[in-house]
Amino acid sequence: MDDKFEHELSLKDLIRIFYRGRWVIISSFAAVMFLTTYYTFTVTPEYEASAKVIVQEESARGMDIFDIGGFIQQETMINNQVEILKSRTLAETVIHNLQKSELASQLEILRTGKYAEDPKSMIAGFKSTIKSVLGMTASEADYSFDDKVGDLMEHRLSITPLRNTDMIEIKVTAVTPDEAAFIANNLTVAYQEKNRSMSQEEVRQVKEFLEDQLGSIKTQLAESENALRDFMQNKKVVALSHETEELIKKLAEFEGFYHEALTSLNSFRERLAYINEQLGKNRQNFDIESISADTYFEELKKSMAILQSRRSAYMANLINRGVYNENDMELKKFDEQIAGLTEKLKTELAKLASQDIVNPVAMNEQLFKSKVEVEANIQALKPKVTSLKSIVDEYTGKLESLPQKSLQLARLQRAAKVDEKIYLMMKEKFQESRITEVGQLGDVRIIDPAKPPKNPVRPKKMLNMILGVIVGLGLGVGITFLLEAMDNSIRTSEDVERIGVTILGSIPVIKEQETYNKIKVQSKNMQNGTPDDVKRMASRLITHFAPKSPISEAYRTFRTNIQYAKIDRRLQTMLVTSPGPGEGKSTSAVNLAITMAQMGSRVVLIDADLRRPVVHSIFNTDRRIGLTNLLIGRAKLEETIVQTEINNLSIITCGTLPPNPSELLGSEPMDRLLVELKAKFDVVLFDTPPVIAVTDAAVWAAKWMALCRWLNPARPIKKPASV
């Protein structure tokens, strides 16, 4: 970076930089604001409709078996629901529903969407032409069903769980308010239906199992009744003894309880098979048998077996005495103890399972809860079935002791009664499962359906305009500072001082007309010229014609600074140059010579600019005999020196312009001339060509005691050229 930024920028520097780059800043600001305004007021507005749903599982409302070491929290359940809302399956369902709706032809998401290209663009037009040649319509080629699903998932849908609640906010964007609300409501309804369907799936599996069993037992009951009727007709047997009737009645009652427990056990096993299948699909299953070897869990199972055996024995005693009542207080106590033990089994199973799962966060919470609950009920029902089976076997053994004919009749009556009991029980269970299935409303409730928004969410006009102002100004200022950093030209006096060059003076701009109006013509030479020549001569000789003017005072200050610049020795030879032409170099050389002559010094001004000489025109004299004639030996020094009307000031014009100025001025005759001039004059000034245009001044610089570079701030120069 330029060393101009190595020092701390002052307010004055910043104002100067901003003023110099004002057009860059204005142009950048105007361009950015134009693009921002065009985009803001031409882009298609987008509206956002939002709906809110609450997710609350029924099982979580009554008991909390997942609060074990923070294994699975409510947040995990909400996150699972969020992923379901973002799933492609749900998006496909929504698109299908939208396509079937009465408003399908009016929905922009089904016609173009955000995947479609701008039909006005050149590329889109080219693609359209190619597709028309191939016989493809725009909708067939550009916007398929998958595109619509992707558009909904990636561009339009936003799912946000509300902090510290069980609620989820669903936002959908569209090009019209009504479409946004319509899609959002369709999505929430589809999500609710999907949740309800998932909740009903387990119950549906049990219902189908019971339906199959009900059909089988109905057929079996019909066969049992037919066999009993045929036997009684063929064998002419009317009835059994009272004792046998009582035995069969008790046996049928026990078998009814046994098959009821067995049916419940098989129903739970059917549910477990479905749950394992679902967990297996997601690779989230866990094996109960491998984790149930825990000592405490085994103790719970043994306690359950003992409790179920005692209950069955007590119930058998009631039946034998003929006082069985399902509301018996002791039976209720047994049932309460079994229910409490079942809850302990659930808790322990959840704890053991949580330790066995590799990634509990990824576990489907609903399936996890269902499996734990089903497994606990299975562990509770197994000993019940076993104990009841032992009682049935005991009474069956008693039945086997009857005579052959009575035994056959007893068996047939028993089979008919048991099948009837099982059929009635199955029918009741089937009806219960149907009611349960219908009652499964799912865990999702729609709290706030979406309504058409009043205002678009994009574009944000005020924000866009504010950002446009900030970006426009920032870009302009940034470019300005970048250009300033890359600019190594010299423009100000501070720039000159920072490169280690001494500033000898600062001369105001000379305005011809103003200067001429203040000067009274004092020279007859001036009166011989045209008005334009008079103005030009007066302005260039201002120290002579207007010695009291501010410009003349500036030249005198310049003269004094030069004299004191070399205080250790007398300054006799001086070379005046500038970076480029037209910067006032010759005018300053003339006025410097005049101010030195006014001090009484004998001064000679030599026009050494052999390419564009101007000294002769300033003094209105002939240049045909001058420096070049002197150097090539065709004139003597006395012939070339011209005495001006200004006291102590003489000039030597350039003479005939040579083809090789640099070689001529660097020659040995030039060195001899310099010695001779120093002997005749107190001060010798040379007006030389610009240093950037030619090398003359650089070649001579070593031969002079002082080198004055004349810089015009209006024409900045590059630093290498001025050093």
XYZ file of C-alpha atoms in Angstrom:
723
model
C 0.000 0.000 0.000
C 1.092 3.535 -0.625
C 2.924 5.176 2.278
C 0.297 7.918 2.257
C -1.781 5.536 4.413
C 1.047 4.715 6.797
C 0.185 7.767 8.873
C -3.128 8.373 10.589
C -5.709 9.908 8.274
C -7.051 13.218 9.440
C -10.511 14.597 8.831
C -9.028 16.819 6.153
C -7.543 13.774 4.405
C -10.868 11.948 4.502
C -12.722 14.951 3.100
C -10.132 15.234 0.327
C -10.392 11.510 -0.508
C -14.199 11.599 -0.534
C -14.277 14.733 -2.638
C -11.848 13.282 -5.159
C -13.866 10.048 -5.357
C -17.259 11.730 -5.247
C -18.257 10.533 -8.713
C -17.258 6.952 -7.905
C -19.363 7.070 -4.732
C -22.317 8.679 -6.508
C -22.115 6.202 -9.415
C -21.870 3.153 -7.133
C -24.728 4.401 -4.967
C -26.912 5.109 -8.016
C -26.167 1.717 -9.612
C -26.871 -0.277 -6.436
C -30.016 1.686 -5.653
C -31.277 1.232 -9.212
C -30.773 -2.542 -9.059
C -32.251 -2.734 -5.543
C -35.299 -0.678 -6.497
C -35.827 -2.638 -9.703
C -35.637 -5.964 -7.871
C -37.782 -4.829 -4.939
C -40.650 -3.534 -7.069
C -40.579 -6.134 -9.877
C -39.964 -9.431 -8.050
C -43.036 -11.590 -7.473
C -44.192 -11.105 -3.843
C -44.327 -14.108 -1.528
C -46.930 -14.621 1.188
C -46.455 -16.832 4.234
C -49.289 -18.593 6.049
C -48.727 -20.369 9.347
C -50.598 -23.061 11.268
C -49.950 -24.489 14.727
C -50.402 -28.061 15.910
C -49.846 -29.655 19.309
C -48.309 -33.113 19.656
C -49.130 -34.900 22.904
C -49.017 -38.664 23.219
C -51.803 -40.319 25.168
C -49.368 -42.590 26.983
C -47.339 -39.607 28.121
C -50.349 -37.999 29.779
C -50.919 -40.773 32.300
C -47.496 -42.135 33.173
C -43.937 -41.236 32.412
C -41.806 -44.358 31.988
C -39.182 -42.513 29.923
C -37.941 -40.208 32.613
C -34.994 -42.535 33.287
C -31.635 -40.773 33.368
C -32.885 -38.370 30.740
C -32.851 -41.141 28.119
C -35.630 -39.939 25.860
C -37.109 -36.541 26.507
C -40.124 -34.793 25.108
C -37.796 -32.829 22.855
C -36.845 -36.040 21.035
C -40.497 -36.807 20.384
C -41.058 -33.303 18.993
C -37.966 -33.632 16.807
C -39.322 -36.920 15.439
C -42.566 -35.168 14.513
C -40.656 -32.329 12.863
C -38.822 -34.841 10.670
C -42.133 -36.475 9.736
C -43.458 -33.046 8.696
C -40.358 -32.563 6.530
C -40.527 -36.046 5.037
C -40.911 -36.637 1.318
C -43.740 -39.110 1.921
C -45.897 -36.421 3.522
C -45.001 -33.924 0.786
C -46.071 -36.428 -1.877
C -49.380 -36.940 -0.083
C -49.968 -33.182 0.023
C -49.199 -32.743 -3.695
C -51.562 -35.625 -4.526
C -54.301 -33.991 -2.435
C -53.704 -30.614 -4.101
C -53.947 -32.191 -7.547
C -57.309 -33.721 -6.609
C -58.701 -30.493 -5.143
C -61.146 -28.222 -6.948
C -58.589 -25.397 -6.902
C -55.866 -27.417 -8.645
C -55.973 -25.313 -11.825
C -55.470 -22.111 -9.826
C -52.504 -23.259 -7.727
C -49.166 -21.845 -8.844
C -47.222 -24.667 -7.172
C -48.827 -27.156 -9.582
C -48.199 -24.992 -12.658
C -44.728 -23.474 -12.415
C -43.258 -23.223 -8.936
C -39.777 -22.046 -8.045
C -38.076 -24.644 -10.237
C -39.454 -23.111 -13.418
C -37.275 -20.668 -15.337
C -38.212 -17.157 -16.326
C -39.974 -17.545 -19.689
C -38.572 -14.156 -20.799
C -34.944 -15.224 -20.410
C -32.863 -16.111 -23.451
C -31.841 -19.521 -22.072
C -35.423 -20.444 -21.221
C -36.495 -19.441 -24.717
C -33.773 -21.569 -26.264
C -34.786 -24.563 -24.128
C -38.431 -24.035 -25.019
C -37.558 -24.114 -28.723
C -35.619 -27.368 -28.375
C -38.438 -28.968 -26.407
C -41.035 -27.908 -28.932
C -38.955 -29.532 -31.686
C -38.837 -32.738 -29.618
C -42.590 -32.548 -29.049
C -42.332 -31.943 -25.335
C -44.559 -29.499 -23.502
C -43.141 -27.173 -20.875
C -44.926 -28.923 -18.041
C -43.769 -32.381 -19.178
C -40.167 -31.313 -19.546
C -39.686 -28.779 -16.791
C -42.023 -29.423 -13.901
C -42.662 -33.035 -13.008
C -44.369 -34.434 -9.920
C -40.997 -34.838 -8.203
C -40.219 -31.179 -8.938
C -43.448 -30.131 -7.240
C -42.622 -32.274 -4.203
C -39.088 -30.868 -4.094
C -40.416 -27.321 -4.475
C -42.694 -27.787 -1.467
C -40.013 -29.397 0.693
C -37.047 -27.169 -0.168
C -38.477 -23.756 -0.987
C -41.916 -23.328 0.530
C -42.061 -25.287 3.793
C -40.692 -24.186 7.164
C -41.177 -26.287 10.329
C -40.328 -24.760 13.717
C -40.896 -26.402 17.140
C -41.986 -23.754 19.639
C -39.627 -23.546 22.577
C -40.702 -25.110 25.896
C -43.982 -26.382 24.424
C -45.336 -29.454 22.619
C -46.428 -27.257 19.718
C -45.043 -27.040 16.182
C -45.470 -24.102 13.823
C -45.917 -24.905 10.143
C -45.223 -22.131 7.631
C -45.842 -22.280 3.889
C -44.981 -19.605 1.317
C -46.773 -19.007 -1.982
C -47.343 -16.229 -4.501
C -50.879 -15.519 -3.248
C -52.281 -15.341 0.319
C -55.060 -17.840 -0.378
C -52.713 -20.423 -1.885
C -50.322 -20.170 1.069
C -53.158 -20.778 3.547
C -54.657 -23.558 1.393
C -51.370 -25.490 1.169
C -50.632 -25.008 4.885
C -54.053 -26.348 5.901
C -53.731 -29.294 3.510
C -50.364 -30.092 5.022
C -51.623 -30.002 8.618
C -54.626 -32.203 7.768
C -52.408 -34.698 5.900
C -50.008 -34.747 8.844
C -52.860 -35.341 11.292
C -54.231 -38.161 9.142
C -50.797 -39.769 8.878
C -50.361 -39.598 12.647
C -53.834 -41.105 13.195
C -53.074 -43.872 10.709
C -49.814 -44.692 12.482
C -51.633 -44.807 15.838
C -54.329 -47.137 14.460
C -51.919 -49.537 12.792
C -51.128 -51.543 15.946
C -54.786 -51.855 16.901
C -55.650 -52.824 13.330
C -53.184 -55.702 13.480
C -54.843 -57.047 16.685
C -58.321 -56.555 15.214
C -57.413 -58.558 12.112
C -55.949 -61.307 14.283
C -59.139 -61.487 16.391
C -61.270 -61.431 13.253
C -59.426 -64.472 11.898
C -59.699 -66.264 15.261
C -63.375 -65.382 15.518
C -64.101 -67.037 12.199
C -62.232 -70.176 13.193
C -63.883 -70.481 16.598
C -67.314 -69.887 15.068
C -66.793 -72.831 12.750
C -65.421 -74.880 15.639
C -68.461 -74.022 17.791
C -70.832 -75.128 15.055
C -68.980 -78.443 14.696
C -69.021 -79.003 18.492
C -72.747 -78.354 18.734
C -73.479 -80.643 15.772
C -71.336 -83.427 17.242
C -73.137 -83.150 20.609
C -76.548 -83.250 18.943
C -75.657 -86.253 16.766
C -74.234 -88.180 19.708
C -77.281 -87.600 21.896
C -79.608 -88.652 19.054
C -77.652 -91.758 18.097
C -76.835 -92.988 21.611
C -80.231 -92.056 23.041
C -78.485 -90.217 25.901
C -80.473 -87.401 27.422
C -78.402 -86.051 30.324
C -75.489 -86.681 32.649
C -75.548 -86.943 36.393
C -75.620 -83.817 38.524
C -72.005 -84.315 39.647
C -70.843 -84.702 36.077
C -72.803 -81.638 34.994
C -71.160 -79.606 37.747
C -67.716 -80.913 36.733
C -68.267 -79.995 33.111
C -69.601 -76.594 34.107
C -66.546 -75.836 36.222
C -64.195 -77.191 33.567
C -65.883 -75.055 30.890
C -65.612 -72.012 33.101
C -61.908 -72.614 33.734
C -61.278 -73.263 30.056
C -63.060 -70.024 29.263
C -60.729 -68.106 31.583
C -57.769 -70.012 30.154
C -58.623 -69.250 26.533
C -59.389 -65.635 27.396
C -55.908 -65.267 28.890
C -54.384 -67.183 25.977
C -56.173 -64.982 23.459
C -54.931 -61.846 25.230
C -51.409 -63.298 25.240
C -51.582 -64.065 21.520
C -52.978 -60.600 20.825
C -50.047 -59.019 22.587
C -47.670 -61.290 20.708
C -49.299 -60.187 17.443
C -48.769 -56.549 18.407
C -45.193 -57.336 19.370
C -44.531 -58.898 15.966
C -45.782 -55.744 14.249
C -43.700 -53.486 16.517
C -40.558 -55.588 15.918
C -41.166 -55.374 12.192
C -41.401 -51.573 12.313
C -38.331 -51.263 14.523
C -36.458 -53.643 12.265
C -37.151 -51.433 9.252
C -35.415 -48.541 10.998
C -32.709 -50.756 12.562
C -33.805 -49.629 16.017
C -34.901 -52.981 17.512
C -33.666 -54.400 20.812
C -33.896 -57.942 22.146
C -35.858 -58.380 25.390
C -34.528 -61.890 25.982
C -30.898 -60.706 25.886
C -31.501 -57.896 28.388
C -33.965 -59.663 30.715
C -31.309 -61.783 32.476
C -30.971 -59.026 35.048
C -31.384 -60.364 38.618
C -34.002 -57.812 39.653
C -36.005 -58.351 36.459
C -35.943 -62.130 37.036
C -37.162 -61.591 40.600
C -40.069 -59.539 39.278
C -40.965 -62.330 36.863
C -40.905 -64.919 39.654
C -43.039 -62.687 41.848
C -45.500 -62.317 38.966
C -45.668 -66.112 38.493
C -46.324 -66.679 42.212
C -48.970 -63.957 42.313
C -50.774 -65.287 39.220
C -50.669 -68.853 40.596
C -52.187 -67.725 43.898
C -54.885 -65.784 42.096
C -55.779 -68.787 39.922
C -55.879 -71.074 42.951
C -58.093 -68.663 44.860
C -60.382 -68.287 41.854
C -60.589 -72.098 41.519
C -61.542 -72.358 45.153
C -64.348 -69.821 44.615
C -65.616 -71.726 41.579
C -65.521 -75.063 43.417
C -67.548 -73.583 46.231
C -69.935 -72.030 43.742
C -69.402 -68.504 45.086
C -67.270 -67.082 42.261
C -67.836 -63.352 41.709
C -65.557 -61.200 39.575
C -66.055 -58.334 42.071
C -64.723 -60.404 44.942
C -62.599 -58.184 47.206
C -59.718 -60.659 47.420
C -59.641 -61.033 43.633
C -59.497 -57.243 43.294
C -56.547 -57.139 45.676
C -54.805 -59.749 43.537
C -55.545 -57.695 40.404
C -54.180 -54.502 42.014
C -50.985 -56.306 43.039
C -50.605 -57.738 39.523
C -51.146 -54.275 37.981
C -48.501 -52.749 40.273
C -46.059 -55.519 39.473
C -46.745 -55.027 35.757
C -45.815 -51.332 36.085
C -42.568 -52.329 37.768
C -41.862 -54.690 34.880
C -42.434 -51.829 32.417
C -40.116 -49.510 34.314
C -37.369 -52.099 34.577
C -37.724 -53.078 30.923
C -37.454 -49.435 29.840
C -34.348 -49.008 31.964
C -32.659 -52.146 30.613
C -33.628 -51.352 27.033
C -32.269 -47.821 27.279
C -28.872 -49.262 28.224
C -28.920 -51.675 25.292
C -29.856 -49.191 22.544
C -26.838 -47.870 20.632
C -28.428 -44.584 19.565
C -31.391 -43.710 21.862
C -31.898 -40.280 20.261
C -32.713 -41.936 16.930
C -35.215 -44.347 18.544
C -38.872 -43.929 17.598
C -40.342 -43.023 20.981
C -43.870 -44.281 20.268
C -42.653 -47.703 19.132
C -40.297 -47.909 22.089
C -43.109 -47.237 24.552
C -45.413 -49.698 22.802
C -42.829 -52.488 22.847
C -42.054 -52.002 26.538
C -45.766 -51.983 27.397
C -46.509 -55.085 25.287
C -43.511 -57.008 26.652
C -44.531 -56.218 30.226
C -48.076 -57.468 29.593
C -46.706 -60.623 27.983
C -44.528 -61.259 31.024
C -47.597 -60.767 33.219
C -49.863 -63.051 31.116
C -47.466 -65.975 30.733
C -47.746 -67.195 34.345
C -51.501 -66.575 34.292
C -51.923 -68.805 31.245
C -49.676 -71.447 32.810
C -51.566 -71.504 36.117
C -54.969 -71.643 34.427
C -53.734 -74.420 32.103
C -52.725 -76.495 35.118
C -56.223 -76.103 36.635
C -57.826 -77.071 33.302
C -55.605 -80.140 33.101
C -56.557 -81.091 36.667
C -60.307 -80.974 35.926
C -59.780 -82.714 32.602
C -58.156 -85.576 34.516
C -61.211 -85.831 36.753
C -63.422 -86.001 33.676
C -61.421 -88.938 32.301
C -62.553 -91.138 35.228
C -66.170 -91.243 33.976
C -67.685 -94.308 32.197
C -67.057 -94.458 28.459
C -70.483 -93.326 27.272
C -70.735 -90.624 29.907
C -67.162 -89.584 29.146
C -67.938 -89.120 25.467
C -71.027 -87.089 26.233
C -69.135 -85.038 28.839
C -66.404 -84.307 26.370
C -68.866 -83.197 23.721
C -70.821 -80.998 26.163
C -67.593 -79.567 27.509
C -66.334 -78.805 23.978
C -69.607 -77.125 23.045
C -69.699 -74.988 26.190
C -66.015 -74.040 25.957
C -66.329 -73.129 22.290
C -69.413 -71.080 23.075
C -67.588 -69.248 25.870
C -64.548 -68.691 23.660
C -66.714 -67.484 20.782
C -68.569 -64.995 22.994
C -65.300 -63.834 24.515
C -63.683 -63.504 21.059
C -66.659 -61.601 19.753
C -66.487 -59.213 22.708
C -62.729 -58.707 22.222
C -63.238 -58.116 18.502
C -65.860 -55.452 19.148
C -63.572 -53.831 21.707
C -60.721 -53.716 19.155
C -63.016 -52.103 16.587
C -64.055 -49.453 19.077
C -60.438 -48.930 20.092
C -59.393 -48.533 16.452
C -62.054 -45.923 15.803
C -61.144 -44.173 19.049
C -57.498 -43.813 18.035
C -57.476 -40.107 17.144
C -53.681 -39.856 17.134
C -51.456 -37.471 19.041
C -51.845 -34.407 16.802
C -54.383 -31.639 17.348
C -54.701 -28.605 15.100
C -54.640 -25.539 17.356
C -54.564 -22.688 14.821
C -55.475 -23.394 11.187
C -53.760 -21.186 8.618
C -55.417 -17.988 7.458
C -54.547 -15.936 4.335
C -51.884 -13.359 5.338
C -52.523 -9.685 4.633
C -48.991 -8.599 3.702
C -46.192 -10.368 1.805
C -43.102 -11.506 3.695
C -40.869 -10.919 0.671
C -39.622 -8.647 -0.676
C -39.030 -6.581 2.466
C -39.155 -3.228 0.747
C -37.977 -1.007 3.576
C -35.177 -3.403 4.533
C -34.093 -3.765 0.911
C -33.927 0.004 0.431
C -31.949 0.470 3.655
C -29.538 -2.285 2.644
C -29.301 -0.730 -0.819
C -28.257 2.594 0.711
C -25.705 0.901 2.981
C -24.286 -1.333 0.242
C -24.267 1.457 -2.347
C -22.425 3.900 -0.111
C -20.165 1.191 1.271
C -19.256 -0.017 -2.213
C -18.534 3.519 -3.400
C -16.426 4.354 -0.352
C -14.621 1.028 -0.607
C -13.765 1.546 -4.274
C -12.658 5.103 -3.485
C -10.273 3.951 -0.774
C -9.030 1.128 -3.007
C -8.276 3.553 -5.833
C -6.639 5.898 -3.325
C -4.463 3.081 -2.023
C -3.452 2.068 -5.551
C -2.790 5.684 -6.576
C 0.905 6.546 -6.081
C 0.693 9.963 -7.730
C 1.679 13.211 -6.018
C -1.169 15.660 -5.647
C -0.618 17.718 -2.498
C 2.216 19.307 -0.575
C 1.816 16.586 2.057
C 2.461 13.966 -0.620
C 5.647 15.757 -1.590
C 6.892 15.974 1.981
C 6.219 12.274 2.580
C 8.643 11.288 -0.173
C 11.412 13.392 1.383
C 11.469 16.300 -1.085
C 11.748 19.885 0.193
C 8.975 22.283 -0.827
C 10.483 25.639 -1.692
C 7.291 27.491 -2.417
C 3.703 27.481 -3.511
C 2.572 29.785 -6.321
C -1.149 30.594 -6.879
C -2.689 30.052 -10.296
C -2.138 33.015 -12.625
C -5.341 34.073 -14.415
C -4.550 36.063 -17.548
C -7.559 38.356 -17.642
C -7.509 39.234 -13.944
C -3.790 39.877 -13.997
C -4.005 42.009 -17.102
C -6.810 44.129 -15.669
C -4.650 44.987 -12.654
C -1.564 45.872 -14.613
C -0.857 49.069 -16.419
C 1.186 48.457 -19.488
C 4.653 49.839 -18.807
C 6.647 48.520 -21.740
C 6.741 49.726 -25.292
C 7.314 46.135 -26.411
C 3.993 45.208 -24.934
C 2.276 48.018 -26.804
C 3.564 46.668 -30.119
C 1.766 43.338 -29.711
C -1.808 42.273 -30.169
C -4.180 42.388 -27.212
C -3.758 38.599 -26.715
C 0.007 38.929 -26.741
C -0.217 41.759 -24.226
C -2.340 39.686 -21.811
C -0.083 36.652 -22.105
C 3.131 38.670 -21.618
C 1.699 40.630 -18.669
C 0.554 37.474 -16.858
C 3.907 35.717 -17.333
C 5.963 38.726 -16.248
C 3.774 39.425 -13.237
C 6.713 40.018 -10.863
C 7.815 42.827 -13.161
C 4.440 44.397 -13.979
C 2.726 43.810 -10.628
C 5.496 43.492 -8.026
C 3.096 44.049 -5.118
C 0.607 41.355 -6.068
C 0.203 38.186 -3.915
C 1.613 36.117 -6.749
C 4.753 38.257 -6.901
C 5.114 37.930 -3.130
C 4.876 34.147 -3.476
C 7.712 34.215 -6.040
C 9.857 36.304 -3.731
C 9.247 33.798 -0.930
C 10.238 31.092 -3.359
C 13.458 32.978 -4.176
C 14.313 33.406 -0.488
C 13.723 29.720 0.273
C 16.067 28.770 -2.577
C 18.807 31.007 -1.259
C 18.560 29.598 2.263
C 18.328 26.037 1.023
C 22.102 26.115 0.435
C 23.186 28.311 3.341
C 26.683 26.824 3.491
C 27.603 28.028 -0.006
C 26.482 30.546 -2.584
C 23.912 29.190 -5.035
C 25.025 30.148 -8.554
C 23.638 27.595 -11.048
C 20.075 26.337 -11.087
C 18.026 24.085 -13.338
C 14.220 24.476 -13.483
C 12.078 21.595 -14.752
C 8.662 19.954 -14.259
C 7.149 16.501 -14.679
C 5.181 17.393 -17.820
C 4.514 20.202 -20.246
C 2.073 23.035 -19.533
C 2.632 23.111 -15.757
C 4.054 26.664 -15.546
C 7.730 25.682 -15.519
C 8.936 28.409 -17.944
C 6.746 31.101 -16.360
C 8.165 30.259 -12.955
C 11.736 30.221 -14.295
C 11.220 33.707 -15.769
C 9.660 35.150 -12.615
C 12.311 33.516 -10.396
C 14.982 35.153 -12.566
C 13.193 38.521 -12.292
C 12.967 38.383 -8.469
C 16.663 37.501 -8.230
C 17.541 40.373 -10.598
C 15.437 42.709 -8.495
C 17.774 41.940 -5.577
C 20.717 43.267 -7.605
C 22.151 39.933 -8.694
C 23.341 39.593 -12.254
C 21.075 36.903 -13.640
C 21.072 35.115 -16.976
C 18.122 32.908 -17.994
C 18.959 30.290 -20.644
C 16.190 28.626 -22.634
C 17.494 25.045 -22.704
C 14.150 23.544 -23.714
C 15.255 22.715 -27.234
C 11.959 21.023 -28.072
C 9.317 23.557 -27.059
C 11.123 26.830 -26.265
C 8.971 29.702 -24.907
C 11.376 32.164 -23.213
C 11.833 34.206 -26.410
C 8.072 34.637 -26.800
C 7.679 35.774 -23.191
C 10.245 38.515 -23.748
C 9.080 39.155 -27.302
C 12.496 38.614 -28.883
C 14.052 36.647 -31.734
C 15.370 33.117 -31.034
C 17.296 32.461 -34.222
C 20.703 33.128 -32.594
C 20.966 31.430 -29.257
C 22.247 28.477 -27.220
C 22.531 25.911 -30.009
C 24.427 28.343 -32.261
C 26.806 29.000 -29.400
C 27.426 25.317 -28.686
C 28.210 24.406 -32.312
C 30.569 27.377 -32.633
C 28.561 29.513 -35.064
C 28.080 32.375 -32.633
C 29.956 34.052 -29.804
C 28.682 34.431 -26.268
C 28.284 38.202 -26.591
C 26.124 37.742 -29.674
C 23.683 35.411 -27.924
C 23.164 37.316 -24.672
C 20.036 39.525 -24.868
C 19.650 42.300 -22.308
C 16.030 42.672 -21.216
C 14.351 45.887 -20.082
C 14.543 44.465 -16.569
C 17.684 45.561 -14.790
C 20.331 42.852 -14.166
C 18.399 40.268 -16.194
C 19.754 38.832 -19.437
C 18.464 35.902 -21.468
C 19.897 33.470 -23.987
C 17.277 32.029 -26.319
C 17.344 28.471 -27.579
C 18.576 29.251 -31.075
C 18.025 26.884 -33.959
C 16.296 23.692 -32.850
C 18.715 20.717 -33.264
C 17.782 17.101 -34.109
C 19.725 15.741 -31.064
C 19.137 18.065 -28.056
C 20.331 15.633 -25.356
C 23.705 14.950 -26.977
C 24.241 18.613 -27.695
C 23.474 19.795 -24.160
C 25.589 17.033 -22.621
C 28.599 17.879 -24.745
C 31.954 19.380 -23.689
C 31.172 22.830 -25.184
C 28.265 22.996 -22.758
C 30.612 22.435 -19.814
C 32.898 25.260 -21.035
C 29.908 27.533 -21.541
C 28.764 26.910 -17.981
C 32.166 27.908 -16.618
C 32.183 31.065 -18.729
C 28.654 32.069 -17.651
C 29.457 31.561 -13.966
C 32.314 34.001 -14.398
C 30.073 36.671 -15.934
C 26.866 36.296 -13.846
C 25.954 35.836 -10.235
C 23.086 33.428 -11.020
C 22.698 31.128 -14.021
C 19.171 29.657 -14.581
C 18.319 27.009 -17.133
C 14.756 26.377 -18.323
C 14.863 22.668 -19.309
C 12.372 20.219 -20.833
C 9.954 18.197 -18.646
C 11.584 15.196 -17.002
C 8.834 12.734 -17.953
C 8.761 13.623 -21.618
C 12.567 13.634 -22.201
C 15.803 12.818 -20.360
C 17.570 16.163 -20.819
C 17.040 17.421 -17.283
C 18.032 14.062 -15.761
C 21.305 14.114 -17.730
C 22.169 17.667 -16.614
C 21.088 17.379 -12.987
C 24.553 16.409 -11.723
C 26.138 19.515 -13.210
C 23.969 22.061 -11.391
C 24.049 23.223 -7.829
C 20.246 23.249 -7.538
C 17.429 21.422 -9.282
C 13.929 22.866 -8.968
C 11.042 20.568 -9.891
C 7.897 22.502 -10.627
C 4.692 20.583 -9.790
C 1.137 21.511 -10.727
C -1.400 20.011 -8.227
C -4.012 19.997 -10.969
C -1.839 17.500 -12.839
C -0.775 14.737 -10.427
C 2.384 12.823 -11.277
C 3.547 9.324 -10.467
C 6.024 9.092 -7.624
C 8.887 7.423 -9.560
C 8.958 10.288 -12.015
C 9.408 12.913 -9.334
C 12.100 11.317 -7.263
